[in-house]
């Protein structure tokens, strides 16, 4: 299945935190474009969006988990 972007950020640490939460819930996830973001701008300068993707079959569950994590923060 095609990967689906479920989270977008300019912060690599935030992307990996989301990926980790998803994987802890049994949802395989991937962080995309982190290397490009660092190569283009250096650490901490937003210019390239970093994405967290999951398989299409897990997208709805992943979005619910991300949203519930935000509400609890």
Short mmCIF file of C-alpha atoms in Angstrom, two decimals:
data_model
loop_
_atom_site.label_atom_id
_atom_site.label_comp_id
_atom_site.label_asym_id
_atom_site.label_seq_id
_atom_site.Cartn_x
_atom_site.Cartn_y
_atom_site.Cartn_z
CA UNK A 1 0.00 0.00 0.00
CA UNK A 2 1.01 3.57 -0.57
CA UNK A 3 2.44 5.46 2.39
CA UNK A 4 0.22 8.21 3.80
CA UNK A 5 1.52 11.31 5.56
CA UNK A 6 -0.11 11.56 8.99
CA UNK A 7 2.08 14.24 10.58
CA UNK A 8 4.09 17.23 9.32
CA UNK A 9 6.59 19.37 11.18
CA UNK A 10 9.81 21.33 10.77
CA UNK A 11 11.24 19.73 13.92
CA UNK A 12 13.09 16.43 13.49
CA UNK A 13 12.87 15.56 17.18
CA UNK A 14 9.10 16.04 17.15
CA UNK A 15 8.82 13.82 14.06
CA UNK A 16 10.79 11.04 15.74
CA UNK A 17 8.70 11.35 18.90
CA UNK A 18 5.54 10.86 16.84
CA UNK A 19 7.12 7.94 14.96
CA UNK A 20 8.11 6.35 18.26
CA UNK A 21 4.59 6.71 19.70
CA UNK A 22 3.09 5.16 16.59
CA UNK A 23 5.50 2.24 16.62
CA UNK A 24 4.87 1.66 20.34
CA UNK A 25 1.19 1.29 19.40
CA UNK A 26 2.10 -1.29 16.74
CA UNK A 27 1.90 1.05 13.74
CA UNK A 28 5.04 0.98 11.57
CA UNK A 29 6.02 4.55 10.68
CA UNK A 30 8.75 6.32 8.71
CA UNK A 31 10.26 9.80 8.99
CA UNK A 32 10.85 11.44 5.60
CA UNK A 33 12.90 14.45 4.50
CA UNK A 34 14.83 14.90 7.74
CA UNK A 35 18.17 14.70 5.95
CA UNK A 36 17.08 17.24 3.37
CA UNK A 37 15.93 19.60 6.10
CA UNK A 38 19.33 19.44 7.78
CA UNK A 39 21.28 19.69 4.53
CA UNK A 40 19.40 22.73 3.30
CA UNK A 41 19.18 24.76 6.48
CA UNK A 42 21.10 23.26 9.35
CA UNK A 43 19.58 22.21 12.63
CA UNK A 44 16.68 24.27 13.95
CA UNK A 45 15.92 26.37 10.88
CA UNK A 46 12.51 25.59 9.36
CA UNK A 47 12.62 25.38 5.58
CA UNK A 48 11.94 21.77 4.60
CA UNK A 49 8.91 20.00 5.97
CA UNK A 50 9.60 16.69 7.72
CA UNK A 51 6.85 14.08 7.37
CA UNK A 52 5.82 10.98 9.29
CA UNK A 53 4.18 8.36 7.08
CA UNK A 54 2.36 5.10 7.71
CA UNK A 55 0.70 2.52 5.49
CA UNK A 56 -2.69 3.59 4.17
CA UNK A 57 -4.42 0.85 6.16
CA UNK A 58 -3.12 2.38 9.42
CA UNK A 59 -3.61 6.07 8.62
CA UNK A 60 -6.91 6.61 10.46
CA UNK A 61 -5.66 4.87 13.60
CA UNK A 62 -2.38 6.80 13.46
CA UNK A 63 -4.15 10.15 13.15
CA UNK A 64 -6.39 9.30 16.12
CA UNK A 65 -3.36 8.41 18.23
CA UNK A 66 -1.53 11.61 17.24
CA UNK A 67 -4.59 13.71 18.03
CA UNK A 68 -5.12 12.06 21.40
CA UNK A 69 -1.45 12.65 22.23
CA UNK A 70 -1.83 16.35 21.44
CA UNK A 71 -4.94 16.64 23.61
CA UNK A 72 -3.14 15.00 26.52
CA UNK A 73 -0.05 17.21 26.23
#
